[in-house]
Amino acid sequence: AQSVTQPDIHITVSEGASLELRCNYSYGATPYLFWYVQSPGQGLQLLLKYFSGDTLVQGIKGFEAEFKRSQSSFNLRKPSVHWSDAAEYFCAVGAGQAGTALIFGKGTTLSVSS
Amino acid sequence: EADIYQTPRYLVIGTGKKITLECSQTMGHDKMYWYQQDPGMELHLIHYSYGVNSTEKGDLSSESTVSRIRTEHFPLTLESARPSHTSQYLCASSDPSGGGYGYTFGSGTRLTVV
Protein backbone atom coordinates (compact mmCIF):
# COMPACT_ATOMS: atom_id res chain seq x y z
CA ALA A 1 0.00 0.00 0.00
CA GLN A 2 1.09 3.57 -0.59
CA SER A 3 2.46 5.49 2.36
CA VAL A 4 4.34 8.67 3.14
CA THR A 5 6.81 9.16 5.97
CA GLN A 6 8.01 12.50 7.24
CA PRO A 7 10.69 11.58 9.78
CA ASP A 8 10.93 14.99 11.44
CA ILE A 9 7.98 16.05 13.56
CA HIS A 10 9.37 19.47 14.43
CA ILE A 11 12.31 21.45 13.06
CA THR A 12 13.66 24.81 14.19
CA VAL A 13 15.75 26.85 11.79
CA SER A 14 17.32 30.26 12.20
CA GLU A 15 16.06 32.97 9.91
CA GLY A 16 18.29 33.16 6.86
CA ALA A 17 19.52 29.60 7.25
CA SER A 18 18.85 26.85 4.73
CA LEU A 19 16.09 24.32 5.18
CA GLU A 20 15.55 20.73 4.18
CA LEU A 21 12.42 18.79 5.08
CA ARG A 22 12.51 15.06 4.48
CA CYS A 23 9.87 12.93 2.83
CA ASN A 24 9.99 9.25 1.97
CA TYR A 25 7.26 7.43 0.11
CA SER A 26 6.30 3.88 -0.56
CA TYR A 27 4.80 3.06 -3.93
CA GLY A 28 5.62 0.50 -6.59
CA ALA A 29 5.50 2.71 -9.65
CA THR A 30 6.41 6.32 -10.32
CA PRO A 31 4.25 8.35 -7.98
CA TYR A 32 2.85 11.82 -8.20
CA LEU A 33 4.45 13.78 -5.34
CA PHE A 34 3.41 16.98 -3.64
CA TRP A 35 4.38 19.37 -0.90
CA TYR A 36 1.73 21.44 0.84
CA VAL A 37 2.03 24.14 3.49
CA GLN A 38 -0.53 24.90 6.15
CA SER A 39 -0.50 28.06 8.24
CA PRO A 40 -2.36 28.04 11.57
CA GLY A 41 -6.11 27.96 11.11
CA GLN A 42 -5.85 27.67 7.36
CA GLY A 43 -6.29 25.03 4.70
CA LEU A 44 -3.44 23.54 2.71
CA GLN A 45 -1.66 25.44 -0.04
CA LEU A 46 0.24 23.64 -2.78
CA LEU A 47 3.95 24.50 -2.82
CA LEU A 48 5.05 22.26 -5.67
CA LYS A 49 4.41 18.96 -7.38
CA TYR A 50 6.28 16.31 -9.33
CA PHE A 51 4.67 14.23 -12.06
CA SER A 52 7.53 13.34 -14.39
CA GLY A 53 10.54 14.79 -16.17
CA ASP A 54 13.13 16.92 -14.42
CA THR A 55 13.63 15.56 -10.93
CA LEU A 56 14.28 19.01 -9.46
CA VAL A 57 11.06 20.98 -9.30
CA GLN A 58 10.59 24.59 -8.40
CA GLY A 59 7.65 25.83 -6.42
CA ILE A 60 6.22 28.96 -4.96
CA LYS A 61 7.80 31.05 -2.19
CA GLY A 62 11.33 30.02 -3.21
CA PHE A 63 10.90 26.33 -2.40
CA GLU A 64 12.26 23.46 -4.45
CA ALA A 65 12.17 19.69 -4.12
CA GLU A 66 14.17 16.86 -5.61
CA PHE A 67 12.76 13.48 -6.54
CA LYS A 68 15.21 10.65 -5.95
CA ARG A 69 13.80 7.35 -7.11
CA SER A 70 16.68 5.29 -5.70
CA GLN A 71 15.99 6.66 -2.23
CA SER A 72 12.20 6.90 -2.57
CA SER A 73 12.53 10.47 -1.38
CA PHE A 74 11.14 13.87 -2.25
CA ASN A 75 12.84 16.32 0.08
CA LEU A 76 11.82 19.96 0.24
CA ARG A 77 14.49 22.65 0.35
CA LYS A 78 14.80 26.39 0.66
CA PRO A 79 18.15 28.22 0.63
CA SER A 80 17.18 30.99 3.03
CA VAL A 81 14.26 30.73 5.41
CA HIS A 82 12.09 33.70 6.31
CA TRP A 83 10.09 34.06 9.53
CA SER A 84 6.90 33.85 7.48
CA ASP A 85 7.82 30.29 6.47
CA ALA A 86 6.93 29.04 9.96
CA ALA A 87 4.07 26.63 9.33
CA GLU A 88 3.29 22.96 8.99
CA TYR A 89 4.47 21.17 5.89
CA PHE A 90 2.89 18.07 4.44
CA CYS A 91 4.26 15.70 1.85
CA ALA A 92 1.72 13.73 -0.15
CA VAL A 93 1.64 11.03 -2.78
CA GLY A 94 -0.96 10.35 -5.40
CA ALA A 95 -0.94 6.91 -6.88
CA GLY A 96 -2.91 4.98 -9.39
CA GLN A 97 -5.60 6.57 -11.45
CA ALA A 98 -5.35 10.33 -11.75
CA GLY A 99 -7.73 11.99 -9.41
CA THR A 100 -7.37 9.31 -6.78
CA ALA A 101 -7.27 10.94 -3.38
CA LEU A 102 -3.88 11.91 -2.02
CA ILE A 103 -2.14 10.14 0.85
CA PHE A 104 -0.47 12.50 3.30
CA GLY A 105 2.39 12.25 5.73
CA LYS A 106 1.97 13.36 9.34
CA GLY A 107 3.55 16.70 8.65
CA THR A 108 6.60 18.59 9.87
CA THR A 109 6.19 21.72 11.93
CA LEU A 110 8.74 24.38 11.06
CA SER A 111 9.67 27.02 13.60
CA VAL A 112 11.90 29.93 12.60
CA SER A 113 14.06 31.58 15.22
CA SER A 114 15.43 35.10 14.93
CA GLU B 1 -8.62 34.27 -3.10
CA ALA B 2 -10.28 31.00 -2.16
CA ASP B 3 -12.46 29.24 -4.69
CA ILE B 4 -13.56 26.63 -2.22
CA TYR B 5 -15.49 27.70 0.83
CA GLN B 6 -16.15 25.95 4.10
CA THR B 7 -18.60 27.06 6.73
CA PRO B 8 -18.57 27.40 9.61
CA ARG B 9 -14.88 27.98 10.35
CA TYR B 10 -15.35 27.07 14.01
CA LEU B 11 -18.16 25.16 15.67
CA VAL B 12 -18.69 24.15 19.28
CA ILE B 13 -21.67 21.89 19.75
CA GLY B 14 -23.15 19.62 22.38
CA THR B 15 -23.15 15.85 22.28
CA GLY B 16 -26.04 14.33 20.36
CA LYS B 17 -26.67 17.29 18.09
CA LYS B 18 -26.97 16.93 14.34
CA ILE B 19 -24.56 19.09 12.36
CA THR B 20 -23.80 19.78 8.72
CA LEU B 21 -20.46 21.12 7.57
CA GLU B 22 -20.78 23.02 4.33
CA CYS B 23 -18.35 22.93 1.41
CA SER B 24 -18.83 24.73 -1.87
CA GLN B 25 -16.54 25.33 -4.82
CA THR B 26 -16.93 27.64 -7.78
CA MET B 27 -14.42 25.97 -10.10
CA GLY B 28 -16.69 23.34 -11.63
CA HIS B 29 -14.52 20.50 -10.34
CA ASP B 30 -16.08 17.06 -10.50
CA LYS B 31 -13.93 15.49 -7.80
CA MET B 32 -14.34 16.56 -4.21
CA TYR B 33 -12.97 15.19 -0.95
CA TRP B 34 -13.35 15.42 2.81
CA TYR B 35 -10.29 14.92 5.00
CA GLN B 36 -10.12 14.72 8.78
CA GLN B 37 -7.08 16.25 10.42
CA ASP B 38 -5.98 15.77 14.02
CA PRO B 39 -2.93 17.52 15.53
CA GLY B 40 0.31 15.69 14.74
CA MET B 41 -1.44 13.24 12.47
CA GLU B 42 -1.69 12.85 8.74
CA LEU B 43 -4.81 13.92 6.93
CA HIS B 44 -7.20 11.02 6.60
CA LEU B 45 -9.61 10.72 3.72
CA ILE B 46 -13.13 10.11 5.03
CA HIS B 47 -15.30 10.71 1.95
CA TYR B 48 -14.92 11.49 -1.72
CA SER B 49 -17.06 12.11 -4.75
CA TYR B 50 -16.26 11.88 -8.44
CA GLY B 51 -19.37 13.75 -9.52
CA VAL B 52 -23.04 14.36 -8.93
CA ASN B 53 -24.78 11.45 -7.19
CA SER B 54 -21.43 9.74 -6.62
CA THR B 55 -20.11 9.33 -3.06
CA GLU B 56 -17.66 6.88 -1.55
CA LYS B 57 -16.18 6.26 1.88
CA GLY B 58 -12.50 6.87 2.31
CA ASP B 59 -9.78 5.03 4.14
CA LEU B 60 -10.72 6.24 7.61
CA SER B 61 -13.95 4.94 9.03
CA SER B 62 -16.28 7.78 9.80
CA GLU B 63 -19.78 8.03 11.21
CA SER B 64 -20.46 11.01 8.98
CA THR B 65 -22.34 10.98 5.70
CA VAL B 66 -22.07 13.12 2.59
CA SER B 67 -24.22 14.01 -0.39
CA ARG B 68 -23.49 15.38 -3.86
CA ILE B 69 -26.66 16.70 -5.42
CA ARG B 70 -24.95 19.59 -7.17
CA THR B 71 -21.46 19.77 -8.62
CA GLU B 72 -20.48 22.73 -6.50
CA HIS B 73 -21.78 21.51 -3.16
CA PHE B 74 -20.47 18.65 -0.99
CA PRO B 75 -21.85 18.86 2.57
CA LEU B 76 -20.84 16.52 5.39
CA THR B 77 -23.37 15.56 8.07
CA LEU B 78 -23.02 14.08 11.52
CA GLU B 79 -26.40 12.79 12.73
CA SER B 80 -25.38 12.66 16.38
CA ALA B 81 -22.17 14.41 17.34
CA ARG B 82 -19.86 12.87 19.94
CA PRO B 83 -16.67 14.15 21.60
CA SER B 84 -14.70 11.67 19.47
CA HIS B 85 -15.76 13.71 16.43
CA THR B 86 -13.77 16.69 17.66
CA SER B 87 -11.30 17.42 14.88
CA GLN B 88 -10.56 19.66 11.93
CA TYR B 89 -12.38 18.82 8.71
CA LEU B 90 -10.88 19.89 5.40
CA CYS B 91 -12.72 19.92 2.09
CA ALA B 92 -10.87 19.80 -1.23
CA SER B 93 -11.62 19.58 -4.91
CA SER B 94 -9.39 18.55 -7.78
CA ASP B 95 -8.84 19.92 -11.22
CA PRO B 96 -9.03 17.66 -14.28
CA SER B 97 -5.79 19.25 -15.54
CA GLY B 98 -2.42 18.47 -14.06
CA GLY B 99 -3.07 14.77 -14.15
CA GLY B 100 -6.13 15.25 -12.02
CA TYR B 101 -4.12 16.31 -9.05
CA GLY B 102 -4.70 20.05 -8.97
CA TYR B 103 -6.07 19.99 -5.46
CA THR B 104 -7.57 23.12 -3.90
CA PHE B 105 -8.33 23.04 -0.18
CA GLY B 106 -10.81 25.03 1.83
CA SER B 107 -9.80 26.74 5.06
CA GLY B 108 -11.33 23.99 7.15
CA THR B 109 -13.92 23.66 9.89
CA ARG B 110 -12.65 23.12 13.39
CA LEU B 111 -15.31 21.14 15.25
CA THR B 112 -15.44 20.75 19.01
CA VAL B 113 -18.06 18.49 20.54
CA VAL B 114 -18.60 19.00 24.27
Coordinates of C-alpha atoms in Angstrom, one line a residue:
Chain A
A1 CA 0.0 0.0 0.0
Q2 CA 1.1 3.6 -0.6
S3 CA 2.5 5.5 2.4
V4 CA 4.3 8.7 3.1
T5 CA 6.8 9.2 6.0
Q6 CA 8.0 12.5 7.2
P7 CA 10.7 11.6 9.8
D8 CA 10.9 15.0 11.4
I9 CA 8.0 16.1 13.6
H10 CA 9.4 19.5 14.4
I11 CA 12.3 21.4 13.1
T12 CA 13.7 24.8 14.2
V13 CA 15.7 26.8 11.8
S14 CA 17.3 30.3 12.2
E15 CA 16.1 33.0 9.9
G16 CA 18.3 33.2 6.9
A17 CA 19.5 29.6 7.2
S18 CA 18.8 26.9 4.7
L19 CA 16.1 24.3 5.2
E20 CA 15.6 20.7 4.2
L21 CA 12.4 18.8 5.1
R22 CA 12.5 15.1 4.5
C23 CA 9.9 12.9 2.8
N24 CA 10.0 9.3 2.0
Y25 CA 7.3 7.4 0.1
S26 CA 6.3 3.9 -0.6
Y27 CA 4.8 3.1 -3.9
G28 CA 5.6 0.5 -6.6
A29 CA 5.5 2.7 -9.6
T30 CA 6.4 6.3 -10.3
P31 CA 4.3 8.4 -8.0
Y32 CA 2.8 11.8 -8.2
L33 CA 4.4 13.8 -5.3
F34 CA 3.4 17.0 -3.6
W35 CA 4.4 19.4 -0.9
Y36 CA 1.7 21.4 0.8
V37 CA 2.0 24.1 3.5
Q38 CA -0.5 24.9 6.2
S39 CA -0.5 28.1 8.2
P40 CA -2.4 28.0 11.6
G41 CA -6.1 28.0 11.1
Q42 CA -5.8 27.7 7.4
G43 CA -6.3 25.0 4.7
L44 CA -3.4 23.5 2.7
Q45 CA -1.7 25.4 0.0
L46 CA 0.2 23.6 -2.8
L47 CA 3.9 24.5 -2.8
L48 CA 5.0 22.3 -5.7
K49 CA 4.4 19.0 -7.4
Y50 CA 6.3 16.3 -9.3
F51 CA 4.7 14.2 -12.1
S52 CA 7.5 13.3 -14.4
G53 CA 10.5 14.8 -16.2
D54 CA 13.1 16.9 -14.4
T55 CA 13.6 15.6 -10.9
L56 CA 14.3 19.0 -9.5
V57 CA 11.1 21.0 -9.3
Q58 CA 10.6 24.6 -8.4
G59 CA 7.7 25.8 -6.4
I60 CA 6.2 29.0 -5.0
K61 CA 7.8 31.1 -2.2
G62 CA 11.3 30.0 -3.2
F63 CA 10.9 26.3 -2.4
E64 CA 12.3 23.5 -4.4
A65 CA 12.2 19.7 -4.1
E66 CA 14.2 16.9 -5.6
F67 CA 12.8 13.5 -6.5
K68 CA 15.2 10.6 -5.9
R69 CA 13.8 7.4 -7.1
S70 CA 16.7 5.3 -5.7
Q71 CA 16.0 6.7 -2.2
S72 CA 12.2 6.9 -2.6
S73 CA 12.5 10.5 -1.4
F74 CA 11.1 13.9 -2.2
N75 CA 12.8 16.3 0.1
L76 CA 11.8 20.0 0.2
R77 CA 14.5 22.6 0.3
K78 CA 14.8 26.4 0.7
P79 CA 18.2 28.2 0.6
S80 CA 17.2 31.0 3.0
V81 CA 14.3 30.7 5.4
H82 CA 12.1 33.7 6.3
W83 CA 10.1 34.1 9.5
S84 CA 6.9 33.8 7.5
D85 CA 7.8 30.3 6.5
A86 CA 6.9 29.0 10.0
A87 CA 4.1 26.6 9.3
E88 CA 3.3 23.0 9.0
Y89 CA 4.5 21.2 5.9
F90 CA 2.9 18.1 4.4
C91 CA 4.3 15.7 1.9
A92 CA 1.7 13.7 -0.2
V93 CA 1.6 11.0 -2.8
G94 CA -1.0 10.3 -5.4
A95 CA -0.9 6.9 -6.9
G96 CA -2.9 5.0 -9.4
Q97 CA -5.6 6.6 -11.4
A98 CA -5.4 10.3 -11.7
G99 CA -7.7 12.0 -9.4
T100 CA -7.4 9.3 -6.8
A101 CA -7.3 10.9 -3.4
L102 CA -3.9 11.9 -2.0
I103 CA -2.1 10.1 0.9
F104 CA -0.5 12.5 3.3
G105 CA 2.4 12.2 5.7
K106 CA 2.0 13.4 9.3
G107 CA 3.5 16.7 8.7
T108 CA 6.6 18.6 9.9
T109 CA 6.2 21.7 11.9
L110 CA 8.7 24.4 11.1
S111 CA 9.7 27.0 13.6
V112 CA 11.9 29.9 12.6
S113 CA 14.1 31.6 15.2
S114 CA 15.4 35.1 14.9
Chain B
E1 CA -8.6 34.3 -3.1
A2 CA -10.3 31.0 -2.2
D3 CA -12.5 29.2 -4.7
I4 CA -13.6 26.6 -2.2
Y5 CA -15.5 27.7 0.8
Q6 CA -16.1 25.9 4.1
T7 CA -18.6 27.1 6.7
P8 CA -18.6 27.4 9.6
R9 CA -14.9 28.0 10.4
Y10 CA -15.3 27.1 14.0
L11 CA -18.2 25.2 15.7
V12 CA -18.7 24.1 19.3
I13 CA -21.7 21.9 19.8
G14 CA -23.2 19.6 22.4
T15 CA -23.2 15.9 22.3
G16 CA -26.0 14.3 20.4
K17 CA -26.7 17.3 18.1
K18 CA -27.0 16.9 14.3
I19 CA -24.6 19.1 12.4
T20 CA -23.8 19.8 8.7
L21 CA -20.5 21.1 7.6
E22 CA -20.8 23.0 4.3
C23 CA -18.3 22.9 1.4
S24 CA -18.8 24.7 -1.9
Q25 CA -16.5 25.3 -4.8
T26 CA -16.9 27.6 -7.8
M27 CA -14.4 26.0 -10.1
G28 CA -16.7 23.3 -11.6
H29 CA -14.5 20.5 -10.3
D30 CA -16.1 17.1 -10.5
K31 CA -13.9 15.5 -7.8
M32 CA -14.3 16.6 -4.2
Y33 CA -13.0 15.2 -0.9
W34 CA -13.3 15.4 2.8
Y35 CA -10.3 14.9 5.0
Q36 CA -10.1 14.7 8.8
Q37 CA -7.1 16.3 10.4
D38 CA -6.0 15.8 14.0
P39 CA -2.9 17.5 15.5
G40 CA 0.3 15.7 14.7
M41 CA -1.4 13.2 12.5
E42 CA -1.7 12.8 8.7
L43 CA -4.8 13.9 6.9
H44 CA -7.2 11.0 6.6
L45 CA -9.6 10.7 3.7
I46 CA -13.1 10.1 5.0
H47 CA -15.3 10.7 1.9
Y48 CA -14.9 11.5 -1.7
S49 CA -17.1 12.1 -4.8
Y50 CA -16.3 11.9 -8.4
G51 CA -19.4 13.8 -9.5
V52 CA -23.0 14.4 -8.9
N53 CA -24.8 11.4 -7.2
S54 CA -21.4 9.7 -6.6
T55 CA -20.1 9.3 -3.1
E56 CA -17.7 6.9 -1.5
K57 CA -16.2 6.3 1.9
G58 CA -12.5 6.9 2.3
D59 CA -9.8 5.0 4.1
L60 CA -10.7 6.2 7.6
S61 CA -14.0 4.9 9.0
S62 CA -16.3 7.8 9.8
E63 CA -19.8 8.0 11.2
S64 CA -20.5 11.0 9.0
T65 CA -22.3 11.0 5.7
V66 CA -22.1 13.1 2.6
S67 CA -24.2 14.0 -0.4
R68 CA -23.5 15.4 -3.9
I69 CA -26.7 16.7 -5.4
R70 CA -25.0 19.6 -7.2
T71 CA -21.5 19.8 -8.6
E72 CA -20.5 22.7 -6.5
H73 CA -21.8 21.5 -3.2
F74 CA -20.5 18.6 -1.0
P75 CA -21.8 18.9 2.6
L76 CA -20.8 16.5 5.4
T77 CA -23.4 15.6 8.1
L78 CA -23.0 14.1 11.5
E79 CA -26.4 12.8 12.7
S80 CA -25.4 12.7 16.4
A81 CA -22.2 14.4 17.3
R82 CA -19.9 12.9 19.9
P83 CA -16.7 14.2 21.6
S84 CA -14.7 11.7 19.5
H85 CA -15.8 13.7 16.4
T86 CA -13.8 16.7 17.7
S87 CA -11.3 17.4 14.9
Q88 CA -10.6 19.7 11.9
Y89 CA -12.4 18.8 8.7
L90 CA -10.9 19.9 5.4
C91 CA -12.7 19.9 2.1
A92 CA -10.9 19.8 -1.2
S93 CA -11.6 19.6 -4.9
S94 CA -9.4 18.6 -7.8
D95 CA -8.8 19.9 -11.2
P96 CA -9.0 17.7 -14.3
S97 CA -5.8 19.2 -15.5
G98 CA -2.4 18.5 -14.1
G99 CA -3.1 14.8 -14.2
G100 CA -6.1 15.2 -12.0
Y101 CA -4.1 16.3 -9.0
G102 CA -4.7 20.0 -9.0
Y103 CA -6.1 20.0 -5.5
T104 CA -7.6 23.1 -3.9
F105 CA -8.3 23.0 -0.2
G106 CA -10.8 25.0 1.8
S107 CA -9.8 26.7 5.1
G108 CA -11.3 24.0 7.2
T109 CA -13.9 23.7 9.9
R110 CA -12.6 23.1 13.4
L111 CA -15.3 21.1 15.3
T112 CA -15.4 20.8 19.0
V113 CA -18.1 18.5 20.5
V114 CA -18.6 19.0 24.3

